[in-house]
XYZ file of C-alpha atoms in Angstrom:
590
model
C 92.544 262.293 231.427
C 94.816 262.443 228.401
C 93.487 263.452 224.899
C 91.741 260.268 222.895
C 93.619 258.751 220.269
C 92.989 260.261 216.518
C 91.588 257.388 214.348
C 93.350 258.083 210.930
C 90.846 256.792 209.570
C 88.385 259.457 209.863
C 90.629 262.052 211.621
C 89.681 265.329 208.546
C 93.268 266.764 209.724
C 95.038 263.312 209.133
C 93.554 263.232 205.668
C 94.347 266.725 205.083
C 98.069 265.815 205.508
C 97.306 262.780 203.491
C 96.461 264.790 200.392
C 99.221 267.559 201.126
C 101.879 264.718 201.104
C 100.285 263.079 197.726
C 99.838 266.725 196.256
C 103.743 267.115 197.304
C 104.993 264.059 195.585
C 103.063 264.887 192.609
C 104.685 267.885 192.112
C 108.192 266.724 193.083
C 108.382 268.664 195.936
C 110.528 266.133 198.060
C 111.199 268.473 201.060
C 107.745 269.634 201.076
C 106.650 265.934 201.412
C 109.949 265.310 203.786
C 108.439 268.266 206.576
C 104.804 266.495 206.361
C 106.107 262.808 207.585
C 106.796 263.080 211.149
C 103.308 263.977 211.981
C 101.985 261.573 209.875
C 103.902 258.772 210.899
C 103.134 260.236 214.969
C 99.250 258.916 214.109
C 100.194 255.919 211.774
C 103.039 254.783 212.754
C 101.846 250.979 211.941
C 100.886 251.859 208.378
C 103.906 250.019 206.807
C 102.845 251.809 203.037
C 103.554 255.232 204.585
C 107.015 254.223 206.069
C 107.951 253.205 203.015
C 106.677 256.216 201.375
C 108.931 258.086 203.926
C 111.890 255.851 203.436
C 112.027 256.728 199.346
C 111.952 260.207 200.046
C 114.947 260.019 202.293
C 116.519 257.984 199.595
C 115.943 260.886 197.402
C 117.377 263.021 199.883
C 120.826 261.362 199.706
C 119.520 260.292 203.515
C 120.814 256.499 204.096
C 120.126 256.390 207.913
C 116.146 257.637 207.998
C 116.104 255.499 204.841
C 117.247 252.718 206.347
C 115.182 253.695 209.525
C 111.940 253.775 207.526
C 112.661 250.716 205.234
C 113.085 249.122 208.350
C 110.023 250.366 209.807
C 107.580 249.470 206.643
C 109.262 246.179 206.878
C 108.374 245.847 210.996
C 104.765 246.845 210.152
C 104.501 244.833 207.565
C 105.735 241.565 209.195
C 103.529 242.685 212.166
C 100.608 242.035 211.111
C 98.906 244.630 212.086
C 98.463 246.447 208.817
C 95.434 247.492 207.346
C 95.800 247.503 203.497
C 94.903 244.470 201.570
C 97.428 241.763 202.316
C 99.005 241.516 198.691
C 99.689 245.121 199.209
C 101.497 244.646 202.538
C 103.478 241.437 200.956
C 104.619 243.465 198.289
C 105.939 246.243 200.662
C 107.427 243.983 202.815
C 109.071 242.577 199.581
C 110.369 245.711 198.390
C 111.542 246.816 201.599
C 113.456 244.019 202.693
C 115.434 244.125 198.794
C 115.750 248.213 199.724
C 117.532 247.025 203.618
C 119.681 244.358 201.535
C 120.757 246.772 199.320
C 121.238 249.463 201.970
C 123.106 247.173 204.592
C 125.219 245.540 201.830
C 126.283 248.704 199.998
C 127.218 251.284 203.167
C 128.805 251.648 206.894
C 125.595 252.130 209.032
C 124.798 252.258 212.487
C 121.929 250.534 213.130
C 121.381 250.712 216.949
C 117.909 252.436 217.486
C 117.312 251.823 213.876
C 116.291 248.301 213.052
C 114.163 246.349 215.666
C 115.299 242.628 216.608
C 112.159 240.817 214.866
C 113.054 243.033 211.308
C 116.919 241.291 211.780
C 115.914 238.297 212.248
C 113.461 238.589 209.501
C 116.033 239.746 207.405
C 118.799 237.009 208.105
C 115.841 234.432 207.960
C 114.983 235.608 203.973
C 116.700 233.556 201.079
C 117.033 236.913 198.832
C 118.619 239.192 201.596
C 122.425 238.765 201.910
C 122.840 237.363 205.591
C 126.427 238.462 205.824
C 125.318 241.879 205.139
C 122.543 242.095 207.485
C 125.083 240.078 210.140
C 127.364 243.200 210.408
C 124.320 245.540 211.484
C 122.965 242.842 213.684
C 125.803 241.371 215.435
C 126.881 244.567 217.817
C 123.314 244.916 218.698
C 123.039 240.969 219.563
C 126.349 241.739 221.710
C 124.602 244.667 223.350
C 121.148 244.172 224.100
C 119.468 241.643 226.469
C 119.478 239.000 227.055
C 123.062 238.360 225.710
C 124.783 241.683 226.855
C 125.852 239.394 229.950
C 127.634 236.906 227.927
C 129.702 239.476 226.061
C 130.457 241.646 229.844
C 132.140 238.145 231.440
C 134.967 236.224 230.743
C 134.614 233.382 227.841
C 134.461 230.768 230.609
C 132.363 232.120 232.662
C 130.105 233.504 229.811
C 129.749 229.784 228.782
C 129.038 228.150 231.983
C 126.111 230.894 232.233
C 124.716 230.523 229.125
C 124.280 226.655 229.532
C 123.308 227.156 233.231
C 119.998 228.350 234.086
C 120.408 231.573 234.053
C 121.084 231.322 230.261
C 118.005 229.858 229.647
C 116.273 233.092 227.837
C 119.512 233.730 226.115
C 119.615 230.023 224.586
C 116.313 230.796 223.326
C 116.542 234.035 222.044
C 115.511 234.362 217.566
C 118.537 236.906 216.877
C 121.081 234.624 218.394
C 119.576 231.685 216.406
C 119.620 233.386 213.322
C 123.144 234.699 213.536
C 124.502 231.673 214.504
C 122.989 230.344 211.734
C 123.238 232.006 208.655
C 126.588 234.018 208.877
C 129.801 233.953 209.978
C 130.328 235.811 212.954
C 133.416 238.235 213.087
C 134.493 239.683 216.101
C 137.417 238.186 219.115
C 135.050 237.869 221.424
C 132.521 235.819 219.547
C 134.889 233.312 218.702
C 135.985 232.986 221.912
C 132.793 232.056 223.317
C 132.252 229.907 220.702
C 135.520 228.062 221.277
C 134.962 228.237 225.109
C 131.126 226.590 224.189
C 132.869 223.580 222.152
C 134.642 222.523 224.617
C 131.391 222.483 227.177
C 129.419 220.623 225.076
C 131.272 218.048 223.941
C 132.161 217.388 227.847
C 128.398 217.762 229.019
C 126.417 214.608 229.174
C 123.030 215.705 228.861
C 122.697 218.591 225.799
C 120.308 220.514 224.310
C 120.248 219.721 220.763
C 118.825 222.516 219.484
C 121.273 224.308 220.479
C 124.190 222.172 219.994
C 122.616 222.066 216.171
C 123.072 225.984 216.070
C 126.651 225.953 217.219
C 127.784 223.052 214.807
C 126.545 225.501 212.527
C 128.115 228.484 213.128
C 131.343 226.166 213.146
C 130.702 224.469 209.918
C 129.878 228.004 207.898
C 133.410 228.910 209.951
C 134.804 225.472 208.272
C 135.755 224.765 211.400
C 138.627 227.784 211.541
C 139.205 227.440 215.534
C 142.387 225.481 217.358
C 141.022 222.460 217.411
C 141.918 220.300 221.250
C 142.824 217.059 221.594
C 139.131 215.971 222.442
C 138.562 212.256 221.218
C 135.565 212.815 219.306
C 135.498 209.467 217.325
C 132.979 207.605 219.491
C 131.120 210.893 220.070
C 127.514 211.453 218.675
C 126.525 213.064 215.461
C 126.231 216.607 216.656
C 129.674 217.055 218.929
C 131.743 215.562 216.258
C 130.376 218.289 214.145
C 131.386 220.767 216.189
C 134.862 220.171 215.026
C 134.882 218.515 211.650
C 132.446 218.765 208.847
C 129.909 216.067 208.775
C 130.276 214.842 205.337
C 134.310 214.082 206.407
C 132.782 211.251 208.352
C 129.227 210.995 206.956
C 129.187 209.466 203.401
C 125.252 209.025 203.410
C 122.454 210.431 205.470
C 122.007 208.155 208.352
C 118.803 209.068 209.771
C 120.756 210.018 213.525
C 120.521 213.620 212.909
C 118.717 215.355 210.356
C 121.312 218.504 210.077
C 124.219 216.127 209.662
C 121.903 214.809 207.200
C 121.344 217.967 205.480
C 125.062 218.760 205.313
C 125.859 215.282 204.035
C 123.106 215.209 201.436
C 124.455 218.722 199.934
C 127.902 216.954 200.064
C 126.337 213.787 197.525
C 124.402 216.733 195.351
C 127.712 218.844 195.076
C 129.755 215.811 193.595
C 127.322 214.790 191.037
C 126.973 218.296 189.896
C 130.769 218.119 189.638
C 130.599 215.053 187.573
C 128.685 216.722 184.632
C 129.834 219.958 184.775
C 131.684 221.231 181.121
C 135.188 220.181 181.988
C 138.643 221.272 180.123
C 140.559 218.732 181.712
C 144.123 219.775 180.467
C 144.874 223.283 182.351
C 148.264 225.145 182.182
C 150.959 224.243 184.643
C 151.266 227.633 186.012
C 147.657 227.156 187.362
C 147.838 223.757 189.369
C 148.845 225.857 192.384
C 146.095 227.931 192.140
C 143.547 224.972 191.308
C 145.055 223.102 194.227
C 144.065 225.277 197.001
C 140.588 225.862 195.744
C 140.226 222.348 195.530
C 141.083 222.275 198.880
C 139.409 225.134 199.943
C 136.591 226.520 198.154
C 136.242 230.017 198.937
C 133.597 231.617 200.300
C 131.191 229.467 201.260
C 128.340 231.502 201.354
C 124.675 231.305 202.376
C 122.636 233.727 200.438
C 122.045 236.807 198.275
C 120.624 240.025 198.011
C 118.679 239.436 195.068
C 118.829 242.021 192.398
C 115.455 242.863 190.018
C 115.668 241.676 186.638
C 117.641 244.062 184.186
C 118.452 246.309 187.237
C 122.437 245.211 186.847
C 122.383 246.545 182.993
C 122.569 250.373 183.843
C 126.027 249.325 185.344
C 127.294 248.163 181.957
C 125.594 251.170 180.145
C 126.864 253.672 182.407
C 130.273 252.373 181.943
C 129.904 252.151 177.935
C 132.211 255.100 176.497
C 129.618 255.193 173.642
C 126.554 255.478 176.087
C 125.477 258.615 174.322
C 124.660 256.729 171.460
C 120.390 256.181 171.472
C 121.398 252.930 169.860
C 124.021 251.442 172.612
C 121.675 252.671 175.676
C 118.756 250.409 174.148
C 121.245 247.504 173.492
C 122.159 247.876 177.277
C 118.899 248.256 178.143
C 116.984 245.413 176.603
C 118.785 243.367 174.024
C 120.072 239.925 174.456
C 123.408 239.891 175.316
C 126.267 237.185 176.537
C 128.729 237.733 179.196
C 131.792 235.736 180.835
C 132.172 235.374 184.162
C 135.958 234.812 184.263
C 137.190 232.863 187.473
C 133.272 232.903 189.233
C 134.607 230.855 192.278
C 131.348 229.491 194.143
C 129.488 231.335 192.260
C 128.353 234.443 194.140
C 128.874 237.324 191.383
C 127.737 234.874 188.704
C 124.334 234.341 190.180
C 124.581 238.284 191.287
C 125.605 239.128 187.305
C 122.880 236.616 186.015
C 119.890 237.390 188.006
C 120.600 241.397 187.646
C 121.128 241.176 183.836
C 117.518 239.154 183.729
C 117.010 236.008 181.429
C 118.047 237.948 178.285
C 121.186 237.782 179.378
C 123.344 234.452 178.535
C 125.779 234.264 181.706
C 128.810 232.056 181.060
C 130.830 231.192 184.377
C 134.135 229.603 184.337
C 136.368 228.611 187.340
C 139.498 226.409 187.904
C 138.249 224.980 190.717
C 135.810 222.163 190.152
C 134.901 222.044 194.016
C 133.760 225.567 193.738
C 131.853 225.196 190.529
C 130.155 222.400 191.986
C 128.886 224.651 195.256
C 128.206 227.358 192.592
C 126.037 224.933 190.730
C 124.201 223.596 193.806
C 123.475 227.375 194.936
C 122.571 228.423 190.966
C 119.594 225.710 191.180
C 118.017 227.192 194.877
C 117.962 230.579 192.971
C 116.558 229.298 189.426
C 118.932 231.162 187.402
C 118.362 229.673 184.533
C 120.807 231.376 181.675
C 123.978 230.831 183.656
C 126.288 228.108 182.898
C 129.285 226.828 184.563
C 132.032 225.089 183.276
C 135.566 224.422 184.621
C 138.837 225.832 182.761
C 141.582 227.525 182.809
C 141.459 231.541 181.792
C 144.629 231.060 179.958
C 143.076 227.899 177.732
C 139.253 229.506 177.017
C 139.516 228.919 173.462
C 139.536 225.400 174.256
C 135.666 225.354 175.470
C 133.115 223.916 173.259
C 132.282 226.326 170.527
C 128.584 226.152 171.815
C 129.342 227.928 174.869
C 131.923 230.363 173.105
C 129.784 232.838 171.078
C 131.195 233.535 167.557
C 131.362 237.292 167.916
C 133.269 237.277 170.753
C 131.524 238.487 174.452
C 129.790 241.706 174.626
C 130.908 241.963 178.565
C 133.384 239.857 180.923
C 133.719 240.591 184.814
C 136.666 239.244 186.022
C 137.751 240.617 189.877
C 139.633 239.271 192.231
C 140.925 237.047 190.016
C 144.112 238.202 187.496
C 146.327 238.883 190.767
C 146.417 235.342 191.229
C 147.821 234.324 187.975
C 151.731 233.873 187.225
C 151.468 236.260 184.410
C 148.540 238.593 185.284
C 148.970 240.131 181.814
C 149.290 237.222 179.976
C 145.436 235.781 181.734
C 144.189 239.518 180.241
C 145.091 239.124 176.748
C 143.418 235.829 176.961
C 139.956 237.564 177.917
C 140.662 240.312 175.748
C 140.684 237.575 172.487
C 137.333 236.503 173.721
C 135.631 240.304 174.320
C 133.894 241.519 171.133
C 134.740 244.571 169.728
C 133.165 247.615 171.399
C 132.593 245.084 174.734
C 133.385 245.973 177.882
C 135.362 244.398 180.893
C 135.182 244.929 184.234
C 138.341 244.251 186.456
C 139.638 244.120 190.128
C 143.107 243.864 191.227
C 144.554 244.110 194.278
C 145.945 247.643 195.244
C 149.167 247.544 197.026
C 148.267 250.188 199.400
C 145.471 249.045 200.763
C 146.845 245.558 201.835
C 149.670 246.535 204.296
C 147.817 244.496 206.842
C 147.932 241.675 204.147
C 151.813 241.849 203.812
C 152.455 242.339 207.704
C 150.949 238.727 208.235
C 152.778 236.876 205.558
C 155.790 238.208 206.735
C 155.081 236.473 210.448
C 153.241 233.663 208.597
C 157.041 233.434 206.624
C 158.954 233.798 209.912
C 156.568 231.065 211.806
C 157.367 228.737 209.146
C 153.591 227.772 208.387
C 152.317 225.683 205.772
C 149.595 227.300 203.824
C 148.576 223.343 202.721
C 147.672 222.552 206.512
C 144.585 223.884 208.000
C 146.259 223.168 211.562
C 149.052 226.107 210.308
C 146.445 228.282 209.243
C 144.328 227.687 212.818
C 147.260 228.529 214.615
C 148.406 231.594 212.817
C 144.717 232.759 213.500
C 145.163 232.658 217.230
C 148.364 233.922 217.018
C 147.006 237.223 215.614
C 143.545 237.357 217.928
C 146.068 236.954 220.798
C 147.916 239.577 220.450
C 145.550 242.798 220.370
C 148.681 245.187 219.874
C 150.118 243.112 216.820
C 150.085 245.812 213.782
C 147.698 243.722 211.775
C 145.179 242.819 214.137
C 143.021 245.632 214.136
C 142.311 244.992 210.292
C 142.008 241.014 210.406
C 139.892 241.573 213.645
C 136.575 242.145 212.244
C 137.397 240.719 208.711
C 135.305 238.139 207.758
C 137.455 236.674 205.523
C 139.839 236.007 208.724
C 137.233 233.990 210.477
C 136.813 230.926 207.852
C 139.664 228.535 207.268
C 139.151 229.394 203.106
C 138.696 232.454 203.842
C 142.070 233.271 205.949
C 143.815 231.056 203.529
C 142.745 233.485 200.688
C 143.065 236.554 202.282
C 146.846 235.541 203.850
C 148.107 232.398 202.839
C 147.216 232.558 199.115
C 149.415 230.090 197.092
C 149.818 233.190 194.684
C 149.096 236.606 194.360
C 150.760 240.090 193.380
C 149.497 243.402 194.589
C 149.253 246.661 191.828
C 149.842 250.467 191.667
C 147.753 252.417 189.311
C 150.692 253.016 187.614
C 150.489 249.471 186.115
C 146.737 249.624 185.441
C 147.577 251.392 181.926
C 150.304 249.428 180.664
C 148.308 246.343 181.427
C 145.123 247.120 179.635
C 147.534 248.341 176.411
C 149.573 245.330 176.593
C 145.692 243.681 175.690
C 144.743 245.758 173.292
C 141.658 247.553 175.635
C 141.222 251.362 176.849
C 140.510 252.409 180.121
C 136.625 253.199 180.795
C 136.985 254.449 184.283
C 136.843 253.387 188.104
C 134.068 251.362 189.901
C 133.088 252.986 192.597
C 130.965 254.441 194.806
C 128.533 257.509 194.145
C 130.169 259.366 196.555
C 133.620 258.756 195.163
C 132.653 259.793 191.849
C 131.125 262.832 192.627
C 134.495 263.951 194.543
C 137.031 263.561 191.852
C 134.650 264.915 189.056
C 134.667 267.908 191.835
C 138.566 267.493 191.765
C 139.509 266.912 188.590
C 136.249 267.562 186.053
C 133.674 264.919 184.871
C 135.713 264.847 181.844
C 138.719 263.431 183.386
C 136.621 259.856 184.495
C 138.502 257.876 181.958
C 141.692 259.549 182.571
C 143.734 257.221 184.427
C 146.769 259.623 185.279
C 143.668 261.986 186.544
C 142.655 258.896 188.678
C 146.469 258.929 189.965
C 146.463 262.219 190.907
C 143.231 262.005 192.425
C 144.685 258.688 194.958
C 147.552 260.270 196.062
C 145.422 263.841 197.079
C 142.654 260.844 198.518
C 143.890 257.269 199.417
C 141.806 257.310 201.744
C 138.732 256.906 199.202
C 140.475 253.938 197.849
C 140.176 250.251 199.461
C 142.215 247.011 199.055
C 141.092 246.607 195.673
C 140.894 248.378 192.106
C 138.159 247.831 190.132
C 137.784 249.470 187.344
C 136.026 248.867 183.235
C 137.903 249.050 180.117
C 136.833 248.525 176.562
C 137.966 246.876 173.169
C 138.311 249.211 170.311
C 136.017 248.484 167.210
């Protein structure tokens, strides 16, 4: 007869360790608290407030995995049911738990297997202020490799398909992870879109469907805007839900028609996104270097995204302040801290790190987002009014022609902070578009920048050169569809193993970014100086992560941050520590 469980409740040794930990944590003994969890957690293991207890001192710890681990558990408690705290308690750990797994899975390369359970994932992908994408990477290899779609992935595409809509399939069809994935990111991997291709073409030749889950595969194709070779199926007389596994639904659908209430959904966004377009702030004479540019986002928003990790109110302002050269000054940390403030948004695109920027600098912040691309804007609009974020505005113009905005939405002063990455590159005079931001920063303001780093985008430059020798038209989504299989058919082509898993790779705007981009020029951080002088602005060191920081101030002294031929020498000891983008802060002399 085995011993009888402890009821934590009552248990005199259980609250002993109870009062240890709180007597640790008071004290800011950490490890002292850190050796007291596991036999804690042993006897309340469903007490989501102690997991998450456990999970911020392996935070502290510079411990991502048990943090992750124990986020993850507070979360599974929590969502459980089965705590026993009062239930606005338990909300608001569940709340703070799932922004803490966002945060966690967006920021940092983990391995989740063993980590996360399948109900926290699909929580997670299921939440409007967790970042699907981000929780898609975790989630996706342990879909692949767990029951009851293991199978699917171990057979052939064909034969994975005919299983799956066979009997046999029945619990896989069914199963919440799937559903979510398929529903609210897009999935990268070879094998996944091989399937999904392999599915398509079953479907659309079966008779009798399930429409449930012919609805989740339409829309895993429409989030992919439909980036797959596309057969010569006549779809034309087909119903609602097999055309849309191959075009978008409001190509065909001008108004909701009442036959299927996703095609609905998609057309009815469709209506909403052209109105917003309509009375959106609009420069309408742009310079003729930019049509290109304009052009394919027109054609092409990019990305179209699903949702957000949402960031607290005010918790994006430490970025600014930590990148301030004055931050020393009592006076500049309380301006960054809790003054009013306005900030550009300099070519926002469909919106993401506008909303991102305007939620995390909180509503005393006065966001101003511009793009070229009134397509974009008008998803960025649509997306700005499901997440209330009320002091951004959008308007369309050019970066070179800013001055030509109504004077309401230009402050008088000049900005006090512009982001502007990923976008410069694309300009036929990158430093020409940087002067133009720099006549709009105020004095003592800072910008943030990301350019594309030449080294980190071999991959990049291998493709164009086949796209070049292939002779593909960047214009024609057909060209871009079959450069795509090109690459996933070849596993030993130099490139794939980069473009394999990229996510940008598996959308048609996405891959036309990424490699067919109308223009775009790559940098060495040899340029990054003359640049910035060229606009009048001084270099206020890298953006990157913790870890990176800490390494070259161990390299080259934490003096040396703002020393960009320190930063030089530091890249060529460690290019491995660098990715396929600078970004990086400069500021405007007073």
């Amino acid at each position: 007869m085995g011993k009888p469980k402890r009821n934590p409740a009552t248990d005199p040794a259980i609250a002993a360790q109870r009062q240890a930990l709180a007597m640790a944590l008071s004290t800011g003994d950490v490890a002292g608290a850190a050796r007291l969890m596991p036999k804690l957690l042993k006897h309340q293991g469903d007490d989501p407030a102690l997991h998450h207890t456990a999970a911020e001192i392996a935070w502290r710890q510079g411990d991502r995995t048990n943090a992750l681990k124990h986020f993850g558990g507070a979360l599974g408690a929590a969502i459980a049911g089965q705590a026993q705290g009062p239930a606005e308690q338990t909300a608001e750990i569940a709340q703070s738990a799932a922004q803490h797994l966002g945060h966690l899975l967006g920021s940092y390369a983990i391995d989740c297997k063993g980590l996360l359970t399948r109900p926290v994932l699909v929580h997670l992908l299921n939440r409007t202020d967790v970042d699907p994408q981000a929780v898609a990477s975790a989630a996706a290899p342990i879909w692949m490799d767990t029951p009851p779609w293991r199978r699917a992935f171990q057979l052939s595409a064909n034969d994975a398909a005919d299983w799956l809509l066979g009997p046999d399939g029945a619990a896989a069809r069914a199963d919440t992870l799937a559903a979510a994935l398929l529903t609210r990111a897009v999935l990268s991997n070879p094998k996944i879109e091989a399937l999904l291709l392999t599915l398509r073409e079953k479907l659309v030749a079966q008779d009798k469907v399930d429409e449930d889950y012919l609805r989740l595969i339409a829309q895993q194709w429409y989030l992919r805007d439909y980036a797959g070779v596309v057969s010569d199926t006549e779809l034309s007389e087909a119903g609602h839900l097999k055309r849309a596994l191959y075009s978008d639904p409001a190509s065909w659908l001008t108004e909701p028609d009442g036959v299927d209430p996703w095609c609905d959904r998609i057309a009815e966004q469709a209506i909403e996104e052209a109105k917003l377009a309509a009375v959106l702030p609009n420069l309408e004479q742009d310079a003729a270097e930019t049509a290109t540019v304009r052009d394919q986002y027109e054609q092409h928003p990019y990305p179209r995204w699903i949702g957000l990790t949402v960031p607290a109110p005010g918790s994006r302002r430490a970025l600014a302040w930590r990148a301030d050269p004055d931050a020393g000054n009592p006076a500049r940390k309380l301006f960054w801290q809790q003054s009013p403030f306005e900030a550009l948004i300099a070519g926002c695109g469909t919106g993401r790190h506008a909303l991102m920027a305007a939620l995390g600098y909180g509503p005393l912040a006065k966001v101003l987002a511009v793009d070229i691309s009134a397509a974009s804007l008008a998803y960025a609009s649509r997306k700005a009014g499901e997440y209330q974020a009320n002091n951004l505005t959008f308007a369309r113009a050019d970066l070179l022609r800013l001055g030509d905005l109504p004077d309401e939405l230009l402050p008088k002063d000049g900005f006090d902070l512009i982001e502007s990455v990923g976008v410069l590159h694309h300009l036929a005079d990158t430093g020409e578009g940087l002067r133009s931001l720099a006549q709009h920063l105020k004095p003592g303001g800072l910008i943030q920048l990301g350019l594309y780093r030449k080294d980190g985008r071999k991959h990049v430059a291998l493709a164009r050169a086949d796209i070049k020798q292939l002779g593909l038209d960047a214009t024609k989504d057909e060209d871009i569809r079959i450069f795509r299989a090109h690459i996933l058919n070849q596993p030993d082509h130099p490139a794939f193993s980069a473009l394999a898993h990229n996510r940008d790779f598996y959308s048609l705007p996405g891959c036309r970014d990424l490699l067919f981009h109308a223009r775009e020029r790559d940098i060495e951080m040899t340029e990054i100086g003359p640049l910035l002088t060229s606009a009048g602005l001084n270099f206020a060191g890298m953006q990157m992560p913790d870890g990176v920081l800490q390494a070259f101030a161990q390299a080259q002294g934490a003096q040396a941050l703002t020393d960009l031929n320190a930063w030089q020498g530091f890249e060529a000891d460690r290019p491995d520590l660098f990715d396929a983008m600078y970004r990086f802060w400069a500021v405007k002399p007073k």
